[in-house]
């Protein structure tokens, strides 16, 4: 039996993510003010998107003009890691030190995963047993708690800093990205870094902020390192998959 899955709604949401967002003053909304629309800079735009959807919004004009296949490649390779980082940040924001006492991470708006107690049922869709799957990937959950969540909690990140980290996670796996896309991505990250300077100087008490940037980048490096380690485990698992072994023996 062939099962068809309709991704049209997901595609529409992804395409909407890449659209430019703007902030309109309350005066303009009432139709009584003389002021025009106020366009947000990239950092403000991304932060607004995080607040609204808890997901990143790529608003840079050059990125908007990338071929859609490159946008999807950026989205596909980075989304899961960025979302995990966002969930860790959300867990700290809403639960504080309780997340360490209970050893859990938010996995949706109303559900948490208890790192040492939750069960993942994978046997119905995989040849792996639930126990084997859990032993394979459970260490990574502990890494998220100890190597990401605890340093993140010590910094007590602002939403702008969460956006900064997510932007720098974007494109960490450069597989199948064209040189043009990589150049645009590099420029985009430079723009966000410049805007972070203005943010720190004008909107925070962190006038000397280089130490925070270093720690933020360490969080980014930790997240991407864990992601690569997980990818290697998946690759090894696929190589040892019984169907793959059978195909090798028959060749």
PDB file of N, CA and C in Angstrom, residues 60-153:
ATOM      1  N   UNK A  60      17.191  38.443   5.840  1.00  0.00           N
ATOM      2  CA  UNK A  60      18.159  39.139   5.012  1.00  0.00           C
ATOM      3  C   UNK A  60      17.765  39.038   3.541  1.00  0.00           C
ATOM      4  N   UNK A  61      17.782  40.167   2.822  1.00  0.00           N
ATOM      5  CA  UNK A  61      17.302  40.189   1.444  1.00  0.00           C
ATOM      6  C   UNK A  61      18.025  39.177   0.571  1.00  0.00           C
ATOM      7  N   UNK A  62      19.360  39.050   0.750  1.00  0.00           N
ATOM      8  CA  UNK A  62      20.107  38.114  -0.078  1.00  0.00           C
ATOM      9  C   UNK A  62      19.663  36.683   0.173  1.00  0.00           C
ATOM     10  N   UNK A  63      19.361  36.349   1.421  1.00  0.00           N
ATOM     11  CA  UNK A  63      18.908  35.003   1.718  1.00  0.00           C
ATOM     12  C   UNK A  63      17.507  34.780   1.146  1.00  0.00           C
ATOM     13  N   UNK A  64      16.670  35.820   1.169  1.00  0.00           N
ATOM     14  CA  UNK A  64      15.348  35.698   0.549  1.00  0.00           C
ATOM     15  C   UNK A  64      15.474  35.359  -0.914  1.00  0.00           C
ATOM     16  N   UNK A  65      16.532  35.840  -1.571  1.00  0.00           N
ATOM     17  CA  UNK A  65      16.687  35.646  -2.998  1.00  0.00           C
ATOM     18  C   UNK A  65      17.443  34.373  -3.355  1.00  0.00           C
ATOM     19  N   UNK A  66      17.823  33.586  -2.362  1.00  0.00           N
ATOM     20  CA  UNK A  66      18.453  32.305  -2.655  1.00  0.00           C
ATOM     21  C   UNK A  66      17.448  31.388  -3.340  1.00  0.00           C
ATOM     22  N   UNK A  67      17.919  30.475  -4.193  1.00  0.00           N
ATOM     23  CA  UNK A  67      17.022  29.466  -4.754  1.00  0.00           C
ATOM     24  C   UNK A  67      16.359  28.682  -3.629  1.00  0.00           C
ATOM     25  N   UNK A  68      15.097  28.315  -3.832  1.00  0.00           N
ATOM     26  CA  UNK A  68      14.353  27.649  -2.774  1.00  0.00           C
ATOM     27  C   UNK A  68      15.014  26.346  -2.339  1.00  0.00           C
ATOM     28  N   UNK A  69      15.667  25.632  -3.281  1.00  0.00           N
ATOM     29  CA  UNK A  69      16.310  24.385  -2.878  1.00  0.00           C
ATOM     30  C   UNK A  69      17.438  24.633  -1.881  1.00  0.00           C
ATOM     31  N   UNK A  70      18.117  25.798  -1.990  1.00  0.00           N
ATOM     32  CA  UNK A  70      19.172  26.135  -1.037  1.00  0.00           C
ATOM     33  C   UNK A  70      18.579  26.535   0.312  1.00  0.00           C
ATOM     34  N   UNK A  71      17.433  27.217   0.283  1.00  0.00           N
ATOM     35  CA  UNK A  71      16.758  27.563   1.534  1.00  0.00           C
ATOM     36  C   UNK A  71      16.352  26.291   2.282  1.00  0.00           C
ATOM     37  N   UNK A  72      15.789  25.338   1.542  1.00  0.00           N
ATOM     38  CA  UNK A  72      15.378  24.094   2.175  1.00  0.00           C
ATOM     39  C   UNK A  72      16.574  23.303   2.683  1.00  0.00           C
ATOM     40  N   UNK A  73      17.700  23.370   1.983  1.00  0.00           N
ATOM     41  CA  UNK A  73      18.890  22.667   2.431  1.00  0.00           C
ATOM     42  C   UNK A  73      19.400  23.259   3.743  1.00  0.00           C
ATOM     43  N   UNK A  74      19.414  24.600   3.832  1.00  0.00           N
ATOM     44  CA  UNK A  74      19.777  25.255   5.088  1.00  0.00           C
ATOM     45  C   UNK A  74      18.828  24.826   6.206  1.00  0.00           C
ATOM     46  N   UNK A  75      17.552  24.847   5.885  1.00  0.00           N
ATOM     47  CA  UNK A  75      16.517  24.492   6.861  1.00  0.00           C
ATOM     48  C   UNK A  75      16.675  23.032   7.305  1.00  0.00           C
ATOM     49  N   UNK A  76      16.858  22.144   6.338  1.00  0.00           N
ATOM     50  CA  UNK A  76      16.898  20.722   6.635  1.00  0.00           C
ATOM     51  C   UNK A  76      18.090  20.356   7.510  1.00  0.00           C
ATOM     52  N   UNK A  77      19.267  20.894   7.180  1.00  0.00           N
ATOM     53  CA  UNK A  77      20.478  20.489   7.876  1.00  0.00           C
ATOM     54  C   UNK A  77      20.609  21.111   9.263  1.00  0.00           C
ATOM     55  N   UNK A  78      19.967  22.240   9.481  1.00  0.00           N
ATOM     56  CA  UNK A  78      20.192  22.977  10.728  1.00  0.00           C
ATOM     57  C   UNK A  78      18.988  22.996  11.669  1.00  0.00           C
ATOM     58  N   UNK A  79      17.800  22.771  11.123  1.00  0.00           N
ATOM     59  CA  UNK A  79      16.591  23.008  11.900  1.00  0.00           C
ATOM     60  C   UNK A  79      16.558  22.209  13.198  1.00  0.00           C
ATOM     61  N   UNK A  80      16.855  20.926  13.142  1.00  0.00           N
ATOM     62  CA  UNK A  80      16.732  20.086  14.323  1.00  0.00           C
ATOM     63  C   UNK A  80      17.650  20.554  15.446  1.00  0.00           C
ATOM     64  N   UNK A  81      18.885  20.903  15.100  1.00  0.00           N
ATOM     65  CA  UNK A  81      19.848  21.345  16.121  1.00  0.00           C
ATOM     66  C   UNK A  81      19.419  22.691  16.701  1.00  0.00           C
ATOM     67  N   UNK A  82      18.965  23.588  15.835  1.00  0.00           N
ATOM     68  CA  UNK A  82      18.502  24.890  16.314  1.00  0.00           C
ATOM     69  C   UNK A  82      17.288  24.746  17.222  1.00  0.00           C
ATOM     70  N   UNK A  83      16.397  23.838  16.851  1.00  0.00           N
ATOM     71  CA  UNK A  83      15.176  23.639  17.636  1.00  0.00           C
ATOM     72  C   UNK A  83      15.500  23.054  19.005  1.00  0.00           C
ATOM     73  N   UNK A  84      16.447  22.115  19.052  1.00  0.00           N
ATOM     74  CA  UNK A  84      16.852  21.554  20.342  1.00  0.00           C
ATOM     75  C   UNK A  84      17.431  22.651  21.233  1.00  0.00           C
ATOM     76  N   UNK A  85      18.287  23.501  20.645  1.00  0.00           N
ATOM     77  CA  UNK A  85      18.863  24.599  21.422  1.00  0.00           C
ATOM     78  C   UNK A  85      17.762  25.514  21.947  1.00  0.00           C
ATOM     79  N   UNK A  86      16.787  25.815  21.085  1.00  0.00           N
ATOM     80  CA  UNK A  86      15.666  26.657  21.483  1.00  0.00           C
ATOM     81  C   UNK A  86      14.888  26.023  22.631  1.00  0.00           C
ATOM     82  N   UNK A  87      14.662  24.696  22.552  1.00  0.00           N
ATOM     83  CA  UNK A  87      13.926  24.011  23.610  1.00  0.00           C
ATOM     84  C   UNK A  87      14.685  24.043  24.938  1.00  0.00           C
ATOM     85  N   UNK A  88      15.982  23.911  24.869  1.00  0.00           N
ATOM     86  CA  UNK A  88      16.793  23.995  26.094  1.00  0.00           C
ATOM     87  C   UNK A  88      16.661  25.392  26.698  1.00  0.00           C
ATOM     88  N   UNK A  89      16.753  26.418  25.838  1.00  0.00           N
ATOM     89  CA  UNK A  89      16.625  27.799  26.314  1.00  0.00           C
ATOM     90  C   UNK A  89      15.236  28.046  26.893  1.00  0.00           C
ATOM     91  N   UNK A  90      14.203  27.499  26.240  1.00  0.00           N
ATOM     92  CA  UNK A  90      12.835  27.660  26.743  1.00  0.00           C
ATOM     93  C   UNK A  90      12.652  26.968  28.094  1.00  0.00           C
ATOM     94  N   UNK A  91      13.259  25.778  28.229  1.00  0.00           N
ATOM     95  CA  UNK A  91      13.132  25.043  29.486  1.00  0.00           C
ATOM     96  C   UNK A  91      13.721  25.853  30.638  1.00  0.00           C
ATOM     97  N   UNK A  92      14.911  26.434  30.402  1.00  0.00           N
ATOM     98  CA  UNK A  92      15.529  27.263  31.433  1.00  0.00           C
ATOM     99  C   UNK A  92      14.674  28.492  31.722  1.00  0.00           C
ATOM    100  N   UNK A  93      14.146  29.114  30.693  1.00  0.00           N
ATOM    101  CA  UNK A  93      13.351  30.327  30.861  1.00  0.00           C
ATOM    102  C   UNK A  93      12.111  30.068  31.707  1.00  0.00           C
ATOM    103  N   UNK A  94      11.442  28.938  31.470  1.00  0.00           N
ATOM    104  CA  UNK A  94      10.169  28.679  32.144  1.00  0.00           C
ATOM    105  C   UNK A  94      10.314  27.921  33.462  1.00  0.00           C
ATOM    106  N   UNK A  95      11.389  27.127  33.604  1.00  0.00           N
ATOM    107  CA  UNK A  95      11.508  26.272  34.789  1.00  0.00           C
ATOM    108  C   UNK A  95      12.717  26.582  35.660  1.00  0.00           C
ATOM    109  N   UNK A  96      13.697  27.308  35.123  1.00  0.00           N
ATOM    110  CA  UNK A  96      14.870  27.635  35.914  1.00  0.00           C
ATOM    111  C   UNK A  96      15.589  26.388  36.399  1.00  0.00           C
ATOM    112  N   UNK A  97      16.077  26.419  37.629  1.00  0.00           N
ATOM    113  CA  UNK A  97      16.870  25.308  38.173  1.00  0.00           C
ATOM    114  C   UNK A  97      16.059  24.028  38.350  1.00  0.00           C
ATOM    115  N   UNK A  98      14.745  24.137  38.260  1.00  0.00           N
ATOM    116  CA  UNK A  98      13.906  22.946  38.358  1.00  0.00           C
ATOM    117  C   UNK A  98      14.234  21.946  37.244  1.00  0.00           C
ATOM    118  N   UNK A  99      14.706  22.451  36.090  1.00  0.00           N
ATOM    119  CA  UNK A  99      15.035  21.549  34.985  1.00  0.00           C
ATOM    120  C   UNK A  99      16.202  20.640  35.347  1.00  0.00           C
ATOM    121  N   UNK A 100      17.113  21.120  36.206  1.00  0.00           N
ATOM    122  CA  UNK A 100      18.243  20.301  36.623  1.00  0.00           C
ATOM    123  C   UNK A 100      17.846  19.370  37.765  1.00  0.00           C
ATOM    124  N   UNK A 101      16.984  19.862  38.640  1.00  0.00           N
ATOM    125  CA  UNK A 101      16.507  19.028  39.747  1.00  0.00           C
ATOM    126  C   UNK A 101      15.686  17.858  39.208  1.00  0.00           C
ATOM    127  N   UNK A 102      14.845  18.134  38.191  1.00  0.00           N
ATOM    128  CA  UNK A 102      14.023  17.087  37.595  1.00  0.00           C
ATOM    129  C   UNK A 102      14.678  16.403  36.417  1.00  0.00           C
ATOM    130  N   UNK A 103      15.801  16.965  35.934  1.00  0.00           N
ATOM    131  CA  UNK A 103      16.547  16.406  34.802  1.00  0.00           C
ATOM    132  C   UNK A 103      15.634  16.196  33.589  1.00  0.00           C
ATOM    133  N   UNK A 104      15.034  17.296  33.103  1.00  0.00           N
ATOM    134  CA  UNK A 104      14.119  17.199  31.974  1.00  0.00           C
ATOM    135  C   UNK A 104      14.337  18.355  30.998  1.00  0.00           C
ATOM    136  N   UNK A 105      13.815  18.158  29.785  1.00  0.00           N
ATOM    137  CA  UNK A 105      13.873  19.163  28.722  1.00  0.00           C
ATOM    138  C   UNK A 105      12.497  19.249  28.076  1.00  0.00           C
ATOM    139  N   UNK A 106      12.034  20.454  27.802  1.00  0.00           N
ATOM    140  CA  UNK A 106      10.791  20.635  27.057  1.00  0.00           C
ATOM    141  C   UNK A 106      10.944  20.073  25.652  1.00  0.00           C
ATOM    142  N   UNK A 107       9.980  19.286  25.206  1.00  0.00           N
ATOM    143  CA  UNK A 107      10.008  18.811  23.826  1.00  0.00           C
ATOM    144  C   UNK A 107       8.831  19.349  23.021  1.00  0.00           C
ATOM    145  N   UNK A 108       7.890  19.992  23.699  1.00  0.00           N
ATOM    146  CA  UNK A 108       6.802  20.704  23.031  1.00  0.00           C
ATOM    147  C   UNK A 108       6.315  21.761  23.995  1.00  0.00           C
ATOM    148  N   UNK A 109       5.301  22.500  23.597  1.00  0.00           N
ATOM    149  CA  UNK A 109       4.827  23.590  24.453  1.00  0.00           C
ATOM    150  C   UNK A 109       4.259  23.093  25.778  1.00  0.00           C
ATOM    151  N   UNK A 110       3.834  21.837  25.828  1.00  0.00           N
ATOM    152  CA  UNK A 110       3.211  21.351  27.058  1.00  0.00           C
ATOM    153  C   UNK A 110       3.723  19.974  27.489  1.00  0.00           C
ATOM    154  N   UNK A 111       4.872  19.561  26.964  1.00  0.00           N
ATOM    155  CA  UNK A 111       5.397  18.234  27.295  1.00  0.00           C
ATOM    156  C   UNK A 111       6.888  18.312  27.582  1.00  0.00           C
ATOM    157  N   UNK A 112       7.303  17.637  28.647  1.00  0.00           N
ATOM    158  CA  UNK A 112       8.733  17.568  28.949  1.00  0.00           C
ATOM    159  C   UNK A 112       9.194  16.127  28.831  1.00  0.00           C
ATOM    160  N   UNK A 113      10.490  15.942  28.516  1.00  0.00           N
ATOM    161  CA  UNK A 113      11.092  14.610  28.499  1.00  0.00           C
ATOM    162  C   UNK A 113      11.980  14.466  29.722  1.00  0.00           C
ATOM    163  N   UNK A 114      11.663  13.501  30.568  1.00  0.00           N
ATOM    164  CA  UNK A 114      12.498  13.184  31.708  1.00  0.00           C
ATOM    165  C   UNK A 114      13.681  12.377  31.188  1.00  0.00           C
ATOM    166  N   UNK A 115      14.875  12.917  31.306  1.00  0.00           N
ATOM    167  CA  UNK A 115      16.044  12.330  30.653  1.00  0.00           C
ATOM    168  C   UNK A 115      16.289  10.888  31.076  1.00  0.00           C
ATOM    169  N   UNK A 116      16.076  10.575  32.340  1.00  0.00           N
ATOM    170  CA  UNK A 116      16.380   9.224  32.829  1.00  0.00           C
ATOM    171  C   UNK A 116      15.156   8.325  32.941  1.00  0.00           C
ATOM    172  N   UNK A 117      13.965   8.846  32.612  1.00  0.00           N
ATOM    173  CA  UNK A 117      12.755   8.061  32.832  1.00  0.00           C
ATOM    174  C   UNK A 117      11.882   7.897  31.594  1.00  0.00           C
ATOM    175  N   UNK A 118      11.977   8.824  30.642  1.00  0.00           N
ATOM    176  CA  UNK A 118      11.099   8.763  29.475  1.00  0.00           C
ATOM    177  C   UNK A 118      11.440   7.558  28.609  1.00  0.00           C
ATOM    178  N   UNK A 119      10.416   6.987  27.996  1.00  0.00           N
ATOM    179  CA  UNK A 119      10.585   5.848  27.108  1.00  0.00           C
ATOM    180  C   UNK A 119      10.280   6.265  25.678  1.00  0.00           C
ATOM    181  N   UNK A 120      11.122   5.863  24.767  1.00  0.00           N
ATOM    182  CA  UNK A 120      10.908   6.137  23.357  1.00  0.00           C
ATOM    183  C   UNK A 120      10.560   4.827  22.673  1.00  0.00           C
ATOM    184  N   UNK A 121       9.360   4.745  22.081  1.00  0.00           N
ATOM    185  CA  UNK A 121       8.917   3.519  21.417  1.00  0.00           C
ATOM    186  C   UNK A 121       9.277   3.588  19.941  1.00  0.00           C
ATOM    187  N   UNK A 122      10.261   2.798  19.571  1.00  0.00           N
ATOM    188  CA  UNK A 122      10.793   2.853  18.202  1.00  0.00           C
ATOM    189  C   UNK A 122      10.647   1.516  17.476  1.00  0.00           C
ATOM    190  N   UNK A 123      10.287   0.460  18.207  1.00  0.00           N
ATOM    191  CA  UNK A 123      10.286  -0.877  17.628  1.00  0.00           C
ATOM    192  C   UNK A 123       9.294  -1.032  16.479  1.00  0.00           C
ATOM    193  N   UNK A 124       8.165  -0.278  16.527  1.00  0.00           N
ATOM    194  CA  UNK A 124       7.152  -0.432  15.496  1.00  0.00           C
ATOM    195  C   UNK A 124       7.587   0.127  14.153  1.00  0.00           C
ATOM    196  N   UNK A 125       8.592   1.036  14.170  1.00  0.00           N
ATOM    197  CA  UNK A 125       9.019   1.667  12.914  1.00  0.00           C
ATOM    198  C   UNK A 125      10.485   1.394  12.602  1.00  0.00           C
ATOM    199  N   UNK A 126      11.130   0.535  13.392  1.00  0.00           N
ATOM    200  CA  UNK A 126      12.549   0.277  13.192  1.00  0.00           C
ATOM    201  C   UNK A 126      12.884  -1.139  13.622  1.00  0.00           C
ATOM    202  N   UNK A 127      14.018  -1.637  13.118  1.00  0.00           N
ATOM    203  CA  UNK A 127      14.494  -2.942  13.550  1.00  0.00           C
ATOM    204  C   UNK A 127      15.197  -2.864  14.899  1.00  0.00           C
ATOM    205  N   UNK A 128      15.476  -1.662  15.363  1.00  0.00           N
ATOM    206  CA  UNK A 128      16.095  -1.497  16.676  1.00  0.00           C
ATOM    207  C   UNK A 128      15.071  -1.724  17.772  1.00  0.00           C
ATOM    208  N   UNK A 129      15.495  -2.309  18.871  1.00  0.00           N
ATOM    209  CA  UNK A 129      14.636  -2.411  20.045  1.00  0.00           C
ATOM    210  C   UNK A 129      14.622  -1.073  20.774  1.00  0.00           C
ATOM    211  N   UNK A 130      13.584  -0.851  21.565  1.00  0.00           N
ATOM    212  CA  UNK A 130      13.498   0.389  22.340  1.00  0.00           C
ATOM    213  C   UNK A 130      14.704   0.535  23.259  1.00  0.00           C
ATOM    214  N   UNK A 131      15.098  -0.574  23.893  1.00  0.00           N
ATOM    215  CA  UNK A 131      16.233  -0.539  24.830  1.00  0.00           C
ATOM    216  C   UNK A 131      17.529  -0.177  24.108  1.00  0.00           C
ATOM    217  N   UNK A 132      17.728  -0.766  22.916  1.00  0.00           N
ATOM    218  CA  UNK A 132      18.952  -0.488  22.164  1.00  0.00           C
ATOM    219  C   UNK A 132      18.991   0.977  21.726  1.00  0.00           C
ATOM    220  N   UNK A 133      17.858   1.466  21.247  1.00  0.00           N
ATOM    221  CA  UNK A 133      17.775   2.867  20.824  1.00  0.00           C
ATOM    222  C   UNK A 133      18.089   3.794  21.999  1.00  0.00           C
ATOM    223  N   UNK A 134      17.526   3.477  23.152  1.00  0.00           N
ATOM    224  CA  UNK A 134      17.721   4.334  24.324  1.00  0.00           C
ATOM    225  C   UNK A 134      19.187   4.354  24.764  1.00  0.00           C
ATOM    226  N   UNK A 135      19.833   3.182  24.767  1.00  0.00           N
ATOM    227  CA  UNK A 135      21.230   3.120  25.161  1.00  0.00           C
ATOM    228  C   UNK A 135      22.135   3.833  24.153  1.00  0.00           C
ATOM    229  N   UNK A 136      21.682   3.866  22.905  1.00  0.00           N
ATOM    230  CA  UNK A 136      22.465   4.503  21.849  1.00  0.00           C
ATOM    231  C   UNK A 136      22.436   6.021  21.963  1.00  0.00           C
ATOM    232  N   UNK A 137      21.251   6.585  22.243  1.00  0.00           N
ATOM    233  CA  UNK A 137      21.108   8.037  22.178  1.00  0.00           C
ATOM    234  C   UNK A 137      20.924   8.724  23.535  1.00  0.00           C
ATOM    235  N   UNK A 138      20.729   7.957  24.597  1.00  0.00           N
ATOM    236  CA  UNK A 138      20.569   8.548  25.922  1.00  0.00           C
ATOM    237  C   UNK A 138      21.763   9.410  26.344  1.00  0.00           C
ATOM    238  N   UNK A 139      23.017   9.004  26.045  1.00  0.00           N
ATOM    239  CA  UNK A 139      24.157   9.842  26.449  1.00  0.00           C
ATOM    240  C   UNK A 139      24.093  11.263  25.881  1.00  0.00           C
ATOM    241  N   UNK A 140      23.484  11.416  24.705  1.00  0.00           N
ATOM    242  CA  UNK A 140      23.412  12.748  24.111  1.00  0.00           C
ATOM    243  C   UNK A 140      22.458  13.651  24.883  1.00  0.00           C
ATOM    244  N   UNK A 141      21.404  13.072  25.461  1.00  0.00           N
ATOM    245  CA  UNK A 141      20.488  13.868  26.280  1.00  0.00           C
ATOM    246  C   UNK A 141      21.220  14.411  27.504  1.00  0.00           C
ATOM    247  N   UNK A 142      22.052  13.578  28.107  1.00  0.00           N
ATOM    248  CA  UNK A 142      22.843  14.039  29.256  1.00  0.00           C
ATOM    249  C   UNK A 142      23.818  15.134  28.846  1.00  0.00           C
ATOM    250  N   UNK A 143      24.370  15.017  27.643  1.00  0.00           N
ATOM    251  CA  UNK A 143      25.260  16.063  27.147  1.00  0.00           C
ATOM    252  C   UNK A 143      24.517  17.385  27.010  1.00  0.00           C
ATOM    253  N   UNK A 144      23.285  17.335  26.510  1.00  0.00           N
ATOM    254  CA  UNK A 144      22.503  18.565  26.380  1.00  0.00           C
ATOM    255  C   UNK A 144      22.301  19.236  27.742  1.00  0.00           C
ATOM    256  N   UNK A 145      22.059  18.420  28.758  1.00  0.00           N
ATOM    257  CA  UNK A 145      21.835  18.965  30.103  1.00  0.00           C
ATOM    258  C   UNK A 145      23.127  19.527  30.681  1.00  0.00           C
ATOM    259  N   UNK A 146      24.191  18.731  30.661  1.00  0.00           N
ATOM    260  CA  UNK A 146      25.422  19.105  31.356  1.00  0.00           C
ATOM    261  C   UNK A 146      26.284  20.088  30.568  1.00  0.00           C
ATOM    262  N   UNK A 147      26.348  19.931  29.249  1.00  0.00           N
ATOM    263  CA  UNK A 147      27.292  20.724  28.457  1.00  0.00           C
ATOM    264  C   UNK A 147      26.651  21.922  27.766  1.00  0.00           C
ATOM    265  N   UNK A 148      25.321  21.924  27.686  1.00  0.00           N
ATOM    266  CA  UNK A 148      24.637  23.061  27.056  1.00  0.00           C
ATOM    267  C   UNK A 148      23.764  23.798  28.065  1.00  0.00           C
ATOM    268  N   UNK A 149      22.848  23.077  28.708  1.00  0.00           N
ATOM    269  CA  UNK A 149      21.877  23.734  29.586  1.00  0.00           C
ATOM    270  C   UNK A 149      22.539  24.414  30.785  1.00  0.00           C
ATOM    271  N   UNK A 150      23.499  23.756  31.413  1.00  0.00           N
ATOM    272  CA  UNK A 150      24.117  24.364  32.604  1.00  0.00           C
ATOM    273  C   UNK A 150      24.908  25.636  32.255  1.00  0.00           C
ATOM    274  N   UNK A 151      25.771  25.621  31.235  1.00  0.00           N
ATOM    275  CA  UNK A 151      26.432  26.877  30.857  1.00  0.00           C
ATOM    276  C   UNK A 151      25.440  27.944  30.419  1.00  0.00           C
ATOM    277  N   UNK A 152      24.374  27.517  29.711  1.00  0.00           N
ATOM    278  CA  UNK A 152      23.347  28.469  29.277  1.00  0.00           C
ATOM    279  C   UNK A 152      22.675  29.116  30.484  1.00  0.00           C
ATOM    280  N   UNK A 153      22.416  28.325  31.514  1.00  0.00           N
ATOM    281  CA  UNK A 153      21.749  28.860  32.707  1.00  0.00           C
ATOM    282  C   UNK A 153      22.635  29.866  33.443  1.00  0.00           C
TER     283      UNK A 153
END
